[in-house]
DNA sequence: CAGGCGTGGAT
DNA sequence: TATCCAAGCCT
């Protein structure tokens, strides 16, 4: 596509968008905070998955002040099952910053909004353009896929610096009168038409598309990186005490499943001496019962082979720092990871 | 920069 | 079953 065709391109794109766009909850509001929440939830997450979470979250935390004041555990419970849990801790931290340091007004320049926790280049552009009408690029995976085809850009989108190429190109093409609709229209196109297996015959702008012109739409975008996943064996100890309570510990804030409570567990230990390993790593003294369950859980970058072991705590055992007993009722209120939920499900059998 | 960070759906 | 994702950000 030539830049001289910009006006005609935007006319086609935007009229298609206004006619075909999906009716989504965050498209029914102009509240910048709600837009912010939706954009964070949508990071690496499908629209259909996000919708119910978004509705519940906004209902429970209708204002930035209400989110800023909420208990982290309560907030995390609203994110349970969505994944990438650091997103919600960063969101709350960012909202607190806005409430406390910006008089509850979200900054309206890229440099300022980028300072907020959890707001990166994409989310900055998305909030600025959608909530405030600022002509800023918001380049995500959709935009790179669509633009790589429109302009026949064959650079590897798996390499971080490649994104700059797309950000520049967006700024050349963006509709200055309605940057909100422009950014959303490109993403909508990527999500519904210009998908990995594109449906070019339905595309409103195919006559501007260099890849379609040359029949290369199926070869773009170029993306090289492949994920290799580690496999880790996890032995998880469901330790009960006479009162029927379960002994849990809190995971560190950083890293996988940050701040989640879990059964004490050890990684990659020889099966024969697992009680000894647990004692070495945690100080806990237990009497092991029989292994009661075994399953696999696949995270984005690591696979856990989980073996759940039932055990009772010996009277002589110390309770290490950071460990707590939970009744069944208390357990219900905790945010739980998928592996934790699977273990509990098995426990009830 | 490379790698860590969840989950459920599509192929 | 295996793979790759889907509106990225942080360190």
Tab-separated table of C-alpha atoms (C1' of nucleotides) in Angstrom:
chain	number	residue	atom	x	y	z
A	1	UNK	CA	0.000	0.000	0.000
A	2	UNK	CA	1.205	3.434	-0.853
A	3	UNK	CA	0.944	6.213	1.688
A	4	UNK	CA	-0.930	8.276	-0.896
A	5	UNK	CA	-3.796	5.839	-0.480
A	6	UNK	CA	-4.031	6.486	3.226
A	7	UNK	CA	-7.338	8.364	3.139
A	8	UNK	CA	-9.088	5.769	1.053
A	9	UNK	CA	-7.665	2.966	3.139
A	10	UNK	CA	-8.905	4.518	6.385
A	11	UNK	CA	-12.321	5.172	4.891
A	12	UNK	CA	-12.700	1.498	3.977
A	13	UNK	CA	-11.250	0.255	7.238
A	14	UNK	CA	-13.290	2.481	9.531
A	15	UNK	CA	-16.609	2.054	7.766
A	16	UNK	CA	-16.099	-1.711	7.914
A	17	UNK	CA	-15.268	-1.428	11.606
A	18	UNK	CA	-18.273	0.728	12.463
A	19	UNK	CA	-20.525	-1.737	10.704
A	20	UNK	CA	-19.032	-5.048	11.795
A	21	UNK	CA	-17.426	-4.477	15.180
A	22	UNK	CA	-18.344	-6.848	17.964
A	23	UNK	CA	-20.468	-5.554	20.806
A	24	UNK	CA	-18.029	-5.865	23.714
A	25	UNK	CA	-18.563	-4.612	27.279
A	26	UNK	CA	-15.551	-2.285	27.209
A	27	UNK	CA	-16.827	-0.741	23.993
A	28	UNK	CA	-19.904	0.458	25.869
A	29	UNK	CA	-17.930	2.691	28.221
A	30	UNK	CA	-15.763	5.764	27.973
A	31	UNK	CA	-14.398	5.396	31.499
A	32	UNK	CA	-10.601	5.390	31.061
A	33	UNK	CA	-10.134	3.158	34.110
A	34	UNK	CA	-12.464	0.539	32.616
A	35	UNK	CA	-10.566	0.713	29.321
A	36	UNK	CA	-7.354	0.196	31.281
A	37	UNK	CA	-8.755	-2.857	33.077
A	38	UNK	CA	-9.948	-4.377	29.810
A	39	UNK	CA	-6.610	-3.850	28.078
A	40	UNK	CA	-4.706	-5.542	30.894
A	41	UNK	CA	-7.101	-8.487	30.900
A	42	UNK	CA	-6.798	-8.804	27.128
A	43	UNK	CA	-3.014	-9.140	27.225
A	44	UNK	CA	-2.342	-12.597	25.749
A	45	UNK	CA	-5.930	-13.568	26.517
A	46	UNK	CA	-8.939	-14.192	24.279
A	47	UNK	CA	-11.955	-11.906	24.200
A	48	UNK	CA	-14.420	-14.670	25.075
A	49	UNK	CA	-12.378	-15.603	28.124
A	50	UNK	CA	-12.086	-12.027	29.336
A	51	UNK	CA	-15.738	-10.942	29.156
A	52	UNK	CA	-17.053	-12.589	32.365
A	53	UNK	CA	-13.926	-11.629	34.294
A	54	UNK	CA	-14.260	-8.038	33.143
A	55	UNK	CA	-17.905	-7.843	34.226
A	56	UNK	CA	-17.188	-9.223	37.696
A	57	UNK	CA	-14.101	-7.100	38.184
A	58	UNK	CA	-15.815	-3.815	37.292
A	59	UNK	CA	-18.771	-4.720	39.466
A	60	UNK	CA	-16.543	-5.396	42.480
A	61	UNK	CA	-14.083	-2.559	41.865
A	62	UNK	CA	-16.133	0.144	40.117
A	63	UNK	CA	-13.677	2.949	40.829
A	64	UNK	CA	-9.919	3.314	40.985
A	65	UNK	CA	-10.273	4.195	44.665
A	66	UNK	CA	-12.123	0.942	45.389
A	67	UNK	CA	-9.400	-1.088	43.695
A	68	UNK	CA	-6.636	0.869	45.393
A	69	UNK	CA	-8.115	0.127	48.814
A	70	UNK	CA	-8.919	-3.552	48.225
A	71	UNK	CA	-7.041	-6.460	49.805
A	72	UNK	CA	-4.626	-8.044	47.357
A	73	UNK	CA	-6.003	-11.502	48.075
A	74	UNK	CA	-9.530	-10.310	47.283
A	75	UNK	CA	-8.317	-8.767	44.034
A	76	UNK	CA	-6.371	-11.885	43.102
A	77	UNK	CA	-9.499	-13.978	43.687
A	78	UNK	CA	-11.188	-12.014	40.886
A	79	UNK	CA	-8.319	-12.986	38.573
A	80	UNK	CA	-8.422	-16.675	39.505
A	81	UNK	CA	-8.220	-18.739	36.309
A	82	UNK	CA	-7.213	-15.852	34.034
A	83	UNK	CA	-3.478	-16.507	34.305
A	84	UNK	CA	-0.452	-14.212	34.203
A	85	UNK	CA	-1.265	-13.113	37.722
A	86	UNK	CA	1.445	-10.449	37.933
A	87	UNK	CA	-0.840	-8.463	35.637
A	88	UNK	CA	-3.365	-7.843	38.382
A	89	UNK	CA	-0.797	-7.046	41.038
A	90	UNK	CA	0.758	-4.524	38.656
A	91	UNK	CA	-2.663	-3.153	37.752
A	92	UNK	CA	-3.486	-2.522	41.394
A	93	UNK	CA	-0.070	-0.964	41.961
A	94	UNK	CA	-0.561	1.278	38.924
A	95	UNK	CA	-4.023	2.326	40.046
A	96	UNK	CA	-2.670	3.140	43.507
A	97	UNK	CA	-0.045	5.365	41.892
A	98	UNK	CA	-2.710	7.216	39.921
A	99	UNK	CA	-4.944	7.670	42.969
A	100	UNK	CA	-2.158	8.799	45.255
A	101	UNK	CA	0.163	10.750	42.964
A	102	UNK	CA	-2.002	11.869	40.038
A	103	UNK	CA	-5.187	12.964	41.822
A	104	UNK	CA	-6.971	9.910	40.381
A	105	UNK	CA	-6.429	11.147	36.831
A	106	UNK	CA	-4.696	8.789	34.418
A	107	UNK	CA	-1.753	10.527	32.699
A	108	UNK	CA	-2.469	11.435	29.082
A	109	UNK	CA	1.008	11.372	27.578
A	110	UNK	CA	2.950	8.280	26.539
A	111	UNK	CA	5.985	9.104	28.670
A	112	UNK	CA	3.927	9.622	31.818
A	113	UNK	CA	1.546	6.685	31.433
A	114	UNK	CA	4.480	4.364	30.666
A	115	UNK	CA	5.788	4.946	34.172
A	116	UNK	CA	2.787	3.129	35.640
A	117	UNK	CA	3.221	-0.485	36.707
A	118	UNK	CA	1.950	-2.938	34.152
A	119	UNK	CA	1.600	-0.413	31.341
A	120	UNK	CA	3.967	-1.127	28.465
A	121	UNK	CA	4.182	0.223	24.912
A	122	UNK	CA	1.000	-1.499	23.710
A	123	UNK	CA	-1.255	-0.741	26.676
A	124	UNK	CA	-0.012	2.861	26.772
A	125	UNK	CA	-1.072	3.402	23.169
A	126	UNK	CA	-4.331	1.529	23.616
A	127	UNK	CA	-5.462	3.531	26.657
A	128	UNK	CA	-4.315	6.858	25.199
A	129	UNK	CA	-6.041	6.321	21.877
A	130	UNK	CA	-9.200	4.539	23.026
A	131	UNK	CA	-9.891	6.471	26.227
A	132	UNK	CA	-8.542	9.898	25.264
A	133	UNK	CA	-8.430	9.962	21.459
A	134	UNK	CA	-4.682	10.556	21.367
A	135	UNK	CA	-3.093	9.469	18.060
A	136	UNK	CA	-0.650	6.890	19.428
A	137	UNK	CA	0.306	3.488	18.066
A	138	UNK	CA	-0.858	0.365	19.916
A	139	UNK	CA	1.059	-2.490	18.344
A	140	UNK	CA	0.163	-5.995	19.437
A	141	UNK	CA	0.317	-9.356	17.707
A	142	UNK	CA	-2.750	-8.550	15.594
A	143	UNK	CA	-1.285	-5.301	14.326
A	144	UNK	CA	2.007	-6.958	13.388
A	145	UNK	CA	0.207	-9.729	11.537
A	146	UNK	CA	-2.077	-7.319	9.649
A	147	UNK	CA	0.647	-4.821	8.802
A	148	UNK	CA	3.190	-7.464	7.824
A	149	UNK	CA	0.704	-8.519	5.161
A	150	UNK	CA	-0.517	-5.071	4.109
A	151	UNK	CA	3.047	-3.825	3.576
A	152	UNK	CA	4.777	-7.141	2.905
A	153	UNK	CA	7.090	-6.721	5.866
A	154	UNK	CA	9.179	-9.875	6.158
A	155	UNK	CA	11.172	-9.064	9.261
A	156	UNK	CA	10.978	-11.578	12.086
A	157	UNK	CA	8.312	-10.449	14.556
A	158	UNK	CA	9.819	-12.729	17.203
A	159	UNK	CA	12.712	-10.267	17.531
A	160	UNK	CA	11.785	-7.409	19.882
A	161	UNK	CA	13.329	-4.595	17.851
A	162	UNK	CA	11.143	-5.491	14.876
A	163	UNK	CA	8.195	-3.944	16.679
A	164	UNK	CA	9.654	-0.488	16.101
A	165	UNK	CA	9.205	-0.981	12.365
A	166	UNK	CA	5.503	-1.559	12.888
A	167	UNK	CA	5.098	1.299	15.352
A	168	UNK	CA	6.588	3.693	12.799
A	169	UNK	CA	4.389	2.385	10.035
A	170	UNK	CA	1.259	2.714	12.173
A	171	UNK	CA	2.095	6.353	12.866
A	172	UNK	CA	2.304	6.935	9.104
A	173	UNK	CA	-1.099	5.422	8.448
A	174	UNK	CA	-3.116	6.150	11.607
A	175	UNK	CA	-6.321	8.151	11.189
A	176	UNK	CA	-5.727	11.347	13.165
A	177	UNK	CA	-9.420	12.151	13.439
A	178	UNK	CA	-10.315	8.836	15.094
A	179	UNK	CA	-7.241	7.007	16.399
A	180	UNK	CA	-9.419	5.001	18.796
A	181	UNK	CA	-11.416	3.414	16.007
A	182	UNK	CA	-8.326	3.017	13.846
A	183	UNK	CA	-6.378	1.044	16.438
A	184	UNK	CA	-9.369	-1.068	17.357
A	185	UNK	CA	-10.230	-1.644	13.714
A	186	UNK	CA	-6.789	-3.051	12.916
A	187	UNK	CA	-7.023	-5.370	15.917
A	188	UNK	CA	-10.596	-6.350	15.032
A	189	UNK	CA	-9.423	-7.153	11.517
A	190	UNK	CA	-6.594	-9.266	12.901
A	191	UNK	CA	-8.903	-11.080	15.275
A	192	UNK	CA	-11.691	-11.866	12.804
A	193	UNK	CA	-10.433	-11.696	9.187
A	194	UNK	CA	-6.667	-11.318	8.966
A	195	UNK	CA	-6.170	-14.308	11.262
A	196	UNK	CA	-3.212	-16.730	11.059
A	197	UNK	CA	-5.236	-18.496	8.372
A	198	UNK	CA	-6.596	-15.375	6.694
A	199	UNK	CA	-10.040	-15.065	5.134
A	200	UNK	CA	-8.981	-12.612	2.474
A	201	UNK	CA	-12.211	-12.779	0.489
A	202	UNK	CA	-14.004	-11.127	3.401
A	203	UNK	CA	-11.363	-8.454	3.907
A	204	UNK	CA	-12.512	-4.851	3.455
A	205	UNK	CA	-8.999	-3.660	2.564
A	206	UNK	CA	-7.625	-6.519	0.477
A	207	UNK	CA	-7.125	-4.264	-2.518
A	208	UNK	CA	-4.547	-2.375	-0.445
A	209	UNK	CA	-2.768	-5.539	0.665
A	210	UNK	CA	0.667	-6.224	-0.798
A	211	UNK	CA	0.735	-9.800	0.461
A	212	UNK	CA	-2.651	-10.587	-1.111
A	213	UNK	CA	-1.454	-8.993	-4.338
A	214	UNK	CA	1.454	-11.462	-4.436
A	215	UNK	CA	-0.343	-14.409	-2.886
A	216	UNK	CA	1.947	-14.398	0.127
A	217	UNK	CA	-0.619	-13.891	2.860
A	218	UNK	CA	-0.066	-17.416	4.167
A	219	UNK	CA	3.678	-16.853	4.581
A	220	UNK	CA	3.323	-13.800	6.794
A	221	UNK	CA	4.126	-12.786	9.402
A	222	UNK	CA	7.573	-14.359	9.702
A	223	UNK	CA	8.050	-15.680	13.209
A	224	UNK	CA	10.953	-17.918	14.125
A	225	UNK	CA	11.089	-18.527	17.842
A	226	UNK	CA	9.883	-21.778	19.223
A	227	UNK	CA	9.076	-22.580	22.774
A	228	UNK	CA	10.898	-25.359	24.483
A	229	UNK	CA	9.321	-26.455	27.691
A	230	UNK	CA	10.960	-27.819	30.790
A	231	UNK	CA	9.375	-30.731	32.588
A	232	UNK	CA	9.537	-30.772	36.365
A	233	UNK	CA	8.353	-33.456	38.746
A	234	UNK	CA	6.457	-31.980	41.665
A	235	UNK	CA	5.699	-33.950	44.801
A	236	UNK	CA	2.938	-32.162	46.600
A	237	UNK	CA	2.070	-32.935	50.212
A	238	UNK	CA	-1.507	-32.623	51.380
A	239	UNK	CA	-0.737	-32.431	55.067
A	240	UNK	CA	-3.616	-32.560	57.498
A	241	UNK	CA	-3.771	-32.135	61.229
A	242	UNK	CA	-6.316	-33.791	63.554
A	243	UNK	CA	-8.755	-30.875	63.343
A	244	UNK	CA	-9.081	-31.532	59.617
A	245	UNK	CA	-7.235	-28.417	58.572
A	246	UNK	CA	-4.701	-28.311	55.726
A	247	UNK	CA	-1.205	-26.925	55.995
A	248	UNK	CA	-0.395	-24.407	53.243
A	249	UNK	CA	2.408	-21.999	52.489
A	250	UNK	CA	2.478	-18.815	50.417
A	251	UNK	CA	4.560	-18.672	47.259
A	252	UNK	CA	6.932	-15.724	46.802
A	253	UNK	CA	5.553	-12.617	45.081
A	254	UNK	CA	7.876	-12.947	42.127
A	255	UNK	CA	7.776	-15.781	39.655
A	256	UNK	CA	5.296	-18.500	38.832
A	257	UNK	CA	1.941	-18.200	40.632
A	258	UNK	CA	3.225	-15.333	42.747
A	259	UNK	CA	1.502	-14.904	46.138
A	260	UNK	CA	-0.638	-18.016	45.692
A	261	UNK	CA	-1.064	-20.415	48.606
A	262	UNK	CA	-0.045	-24.006	47.898
A	263	UNK	CA	0.509	-27.354	49.530
A	264	UNK	CA	4.149	-27.784	50.558
A	265	UNK	CA	5.958	-29.327	47.615
A	266	UNK	CA	9.392	-30.353	46.416
A	267	UNK	CA	10.787	-30.532	42.899
A	268	UNK	CA	12.643	-33.352	41.180
A	269	UNK	CA	13.325	-35.548	44.172
A	270	UNK	CA	14.034	-39.280	44.052
A	271	UNK	CA	10.817	-41.098	44.851
A	272	UNK	CA	12.272	-43.246	47.568
A	273	UNK	CA	13.302	-40.485	49.935
A	274	UNK	CA	10.675	-37.849	49.486
A	275	UNK	CA	9.839	-37.494	53.169
A	276	UNK	CA	13.537	-36.954	53.839
A	277	UNK	CA	13.718	-34.327	51.070
A	278	UNK	CA	10.726	-32.503	52.472
A	279	UNK	CA	12.360	-32.475	55.886
A	280	UNK	CA	15.591	-31.128	54.440
A	281	UNK	CA	13.896	-28.369	52.479
A	282	UNK	CA	11.168	-27.296	54.870
A	283	UNK	CA	11.877	-28.860	58.271
A	284	UNK	CA	8.461	-30.509	58.238
A	285	UNK	CA	8.186	-33.922	59.889
A	286	UNK	CA	5.492	-36.086	58.383
A	287	UNK	CA	4.247	-39.595	58.183
A	288	UNK	CA	3.434	-40.364	54.599
A	289	UNK	CA	0.265	-42.111	53.541
A	290	UNK	CA	-0.211	-43.595	50.102
A	291	UNK	CA	0.144	-41.538	46.937
A	292	UNK	CA	-3.412	-40.650	46.010
A	293	UNK	CA	-3.193	-38.852	42.712
A	294	UNK	CA	-1.002	-38.036	39.779
A	295	UNK	CA	-1.548	-35.651	36.899
A	296	UNK	CA	0.129	-33.343	34.420
A	297	UNK	CA	-0.316	-29.594	34.247
A	298	UNK	CA	1.074	-27.583	31.342
A	299	UNK	CA	2.033	-23.961	31.962
A	300	UNK	CA	3.242	-21.669	29.194
A	301	UNK	CA	6.900	-22.570	29.617
A	302	UNK	CA	7.075	-25.475	32.052
A	303	UNK	CA	5.172	-28.698	32.598
A	304	UNK	CA	4.526	-30.005	36.079
A	305	UNK	CA	4.182	-33.720	36.614
A	306	UNK	CA	2.361	-33.593	39.914
A	307	UNK	CA	2.242	-36.432	42.386
A	308	UNK	CA	-0.073	-35.663	45.266
A	309	UNK	CA	0.821	-37.382	48.507
A	310	UNK	CA	-1.366	-37.567	51.581
A	311	UNK	CA	0.482	-37.162	54.866
A	312	UNK	CA	-0.102	-36.399	58.537
A	313	UNK	CA	1.979	-33.990	60.550
A	314	UNK	CA	3.973	-35.485	63.421
A	315	UNK	CA	3.495	-33.864	66.821
A	316	UNK	CA	7.192	-33.085	67.010
A	317	UNK	CA	7.176	-31.177	63.715
A	318	UNK	CA	7.887	-27.457	63.732
A	319	UNK	CA	5.660	-25.121	61.704
A	320	UNK	CA	8.029	-23.126	59.530
A	321	UNK	CA	7.743	-19.378	58.997
A	322	UNK	CA	5.091	-18.501	56.429
A	323	UNK	CA	3.074	-21.700	56.814
A	324	UNK	CA	-0.569	-21.665	57.980
A	325	UNK	CA	-3.412	-24.054	58.624
A	326	UNK	CA	-6.627	-23.565	56.667
A	327	UNK	CA	-10.055	-25.027	57.274
A	328	UNK	CA	-12.160	-26.182	54.318
A	329	UNK	CA	-14.181	-22.964	54.525
A	330	UNK	CA	-11.080	-20.777	54.511
A	331	UNK	CA	-9.722	-22.761	51.591
A	332	UNK	CA	-12.776	-21.875	49.526
A	333	UNK	CA	-12.019	-18.167	49.760
A	334	UNK	CA	-8.427	-18.438	48.553
A	335	UNK	CA	-7.429	-17.790	44.955
A	336	UNK	CA	-6.197	-21.081	43.592
A	337	UNK	CA	-4.049	-22.076	40.646
A	338	UNK	CA	-5.157	-24.847	38.296
A	339	UNK	CA	-2.802	-27.459	39.786
A	340	UNK	CA	-4.027	-26.526	43.261
A	341	UNK	CA	-7.645	-26.880	42.161
A	342	UNK	CA	-6.934	-30.236	40.554
A	343	UNK	CA	-5.327	-31.509	43.742
A	344	UNK	CA	-8.242	-30.366	45.864
A	345	UNK	CA	-10.672	-31.979	43.461
A	346	UNK	CA	-8.831	-35.265	43.810
A	347	UNK	CA	-8.758	-34.896	47.595
A	348	UNK	CA	-12.513	-34.881	47.797
A	349	UNK	CA	-12.764	-38.306	46.213
B	1	DC	C1'	17.879	-8.999	24.942
B	2	DA	C1'	16.070	-13.627	26.412
B	3	DG	C1'	13.416	-15.827	29.181
B	4	DG	C1'	9.783	-16.082	32.714
B	5	DC	C1'	4.987	-15.741	33.199
B	6	DG	C1'	-1.385	-19.133	32.824
B	7	DT	C1'	-5.012	-20.704	30.644
B	8	DG	C1'	-8.266	-22.671	27.357
B	9	DG	C1'	-9.188	-23.030	22.441
B	10	DA	C1'	-8.004	-24.190	17.565
B	11	DT	C1'	-5.756	-27.149	14.348
C	1	DT	C1'	-1.391	-35.953	21.402
C	2	DA	C1'	1.546	-32.051	20.236
C	3	DT	C1'	1.915	-27.450	18.976
C	4	DC	C1'	0.893	-22.777	18.769
C	5	DC	C1'	-1.197	-19.626	20.153
C	6	DA	C1'	-4.388	-14.577	22.231
C	7	DA	C1'	-5.499	-7.172	22.513
C	8	DG	C1'	2.305	-8.051	26.479
C	9	DC	C1'	5.039	-6.781	30.470
C	10	DC	C1'	8.891	-7.275	33.590
C	11	DT	C1'	13.598	-8.223	34.775
